[in-house]
mmCIF file of C-alpha atoms in Angstrom:
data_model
loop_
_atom_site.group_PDB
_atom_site.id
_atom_site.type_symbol
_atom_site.label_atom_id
_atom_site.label_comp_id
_atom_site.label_asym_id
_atom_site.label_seq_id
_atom_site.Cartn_x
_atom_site.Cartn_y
_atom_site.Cartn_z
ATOM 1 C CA UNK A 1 41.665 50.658 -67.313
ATOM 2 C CA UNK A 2 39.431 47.505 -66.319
ATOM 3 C CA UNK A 3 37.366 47.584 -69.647
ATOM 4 C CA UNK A 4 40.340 48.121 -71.819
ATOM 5 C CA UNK A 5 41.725 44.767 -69.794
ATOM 6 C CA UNK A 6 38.810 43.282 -70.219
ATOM 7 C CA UNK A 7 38.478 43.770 -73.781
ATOM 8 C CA UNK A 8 42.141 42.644 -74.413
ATOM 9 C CA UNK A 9 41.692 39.760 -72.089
ATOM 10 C CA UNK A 10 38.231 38.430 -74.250
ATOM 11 C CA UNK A 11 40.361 39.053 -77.760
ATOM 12 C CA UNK A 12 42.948 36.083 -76.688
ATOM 13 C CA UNK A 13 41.134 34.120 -74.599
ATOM 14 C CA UNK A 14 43.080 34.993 -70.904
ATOM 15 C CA UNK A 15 40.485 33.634 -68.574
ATOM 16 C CA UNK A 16 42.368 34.385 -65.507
ATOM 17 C CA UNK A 17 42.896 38.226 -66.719
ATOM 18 C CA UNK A 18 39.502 38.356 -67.569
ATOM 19 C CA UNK A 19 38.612 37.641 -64.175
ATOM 20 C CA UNK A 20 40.825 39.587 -61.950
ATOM 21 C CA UNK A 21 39.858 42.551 -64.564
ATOM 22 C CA UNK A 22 35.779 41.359 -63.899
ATOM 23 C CA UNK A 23 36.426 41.528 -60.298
ATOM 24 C CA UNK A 24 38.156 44.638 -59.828
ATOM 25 C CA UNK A 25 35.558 46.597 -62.135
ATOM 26 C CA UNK A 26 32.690 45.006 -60.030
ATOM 27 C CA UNK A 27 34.413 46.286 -57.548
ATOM 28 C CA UNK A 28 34.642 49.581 -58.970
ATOM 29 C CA UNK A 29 31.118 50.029 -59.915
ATOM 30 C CA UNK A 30 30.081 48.683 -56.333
ATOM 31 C CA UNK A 31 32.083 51.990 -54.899
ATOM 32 C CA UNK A 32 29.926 54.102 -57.762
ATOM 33 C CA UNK A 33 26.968 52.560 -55.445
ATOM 34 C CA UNK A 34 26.353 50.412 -58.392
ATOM 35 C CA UNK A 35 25.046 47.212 -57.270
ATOM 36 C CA UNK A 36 23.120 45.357 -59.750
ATOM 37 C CA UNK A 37 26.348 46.236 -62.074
ATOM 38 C CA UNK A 38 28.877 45.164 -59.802
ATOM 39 C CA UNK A 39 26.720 42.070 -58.510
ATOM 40 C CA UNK A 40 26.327 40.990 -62.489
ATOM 41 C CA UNK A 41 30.436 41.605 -63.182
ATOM 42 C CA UNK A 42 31.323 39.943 -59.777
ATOM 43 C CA UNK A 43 28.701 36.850 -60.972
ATOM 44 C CA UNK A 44 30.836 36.279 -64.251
ATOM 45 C CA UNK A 45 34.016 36.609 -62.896
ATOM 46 C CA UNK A 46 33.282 34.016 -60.177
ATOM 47 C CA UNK A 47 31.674 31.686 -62.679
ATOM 48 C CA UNK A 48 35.646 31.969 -64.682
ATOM 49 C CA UNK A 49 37.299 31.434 -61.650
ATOM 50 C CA UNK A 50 35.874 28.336 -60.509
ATOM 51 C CA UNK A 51 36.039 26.938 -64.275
ATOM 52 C CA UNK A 52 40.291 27.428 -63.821
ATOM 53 C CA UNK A 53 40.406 26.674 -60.493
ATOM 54 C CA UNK A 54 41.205 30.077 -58.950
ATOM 55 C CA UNK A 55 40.152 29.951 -55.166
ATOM 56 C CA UNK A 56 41.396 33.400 -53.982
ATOM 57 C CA UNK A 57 39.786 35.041 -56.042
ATOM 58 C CA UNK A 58 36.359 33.421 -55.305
ATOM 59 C CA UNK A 59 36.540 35.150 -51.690
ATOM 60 C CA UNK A 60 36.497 38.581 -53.399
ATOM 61 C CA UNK A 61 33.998 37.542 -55.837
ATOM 62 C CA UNK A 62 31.707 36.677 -53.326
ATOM 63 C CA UNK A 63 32.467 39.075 -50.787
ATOM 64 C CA UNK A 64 30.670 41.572 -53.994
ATOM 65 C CA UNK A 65 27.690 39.531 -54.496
ATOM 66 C CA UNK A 66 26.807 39.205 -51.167
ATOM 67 C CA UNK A 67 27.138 43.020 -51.345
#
């Protein structure tokens, strides 16, 4: 569900869905026991939230990459 947001989310240009959709798959992939994967996703979603501004979401962002 994440990766079809994802995609959807890069085809019109919805930075803030492409975030929360970044974060949660991080997320996801953390849970697998996936770090460098989830650290990398996390990383790019926290990059798009700080470009619009999004300060919740950078507590969840970084609460992955500090793993």
């Amino acid at each position: 569900r994440s990766e079809a947001s994802l995609a959807v989310a890069r085809a019109v240009g919805d930075t803030q869905t492409l975030s929360f959709s970044l974060n949660g798959l991080a997320r996801a992939t953390l849970r697998r026991g996936d770090l460098t994967n989830a650290r990398r996703l996390s990383e790019e979603s926290l990059v798009l939230n700080r470009q619009i501004g999004e300060t919740f979401m950078l507590a969840h962002c970084l609460d992955v990459v500090d793993g």
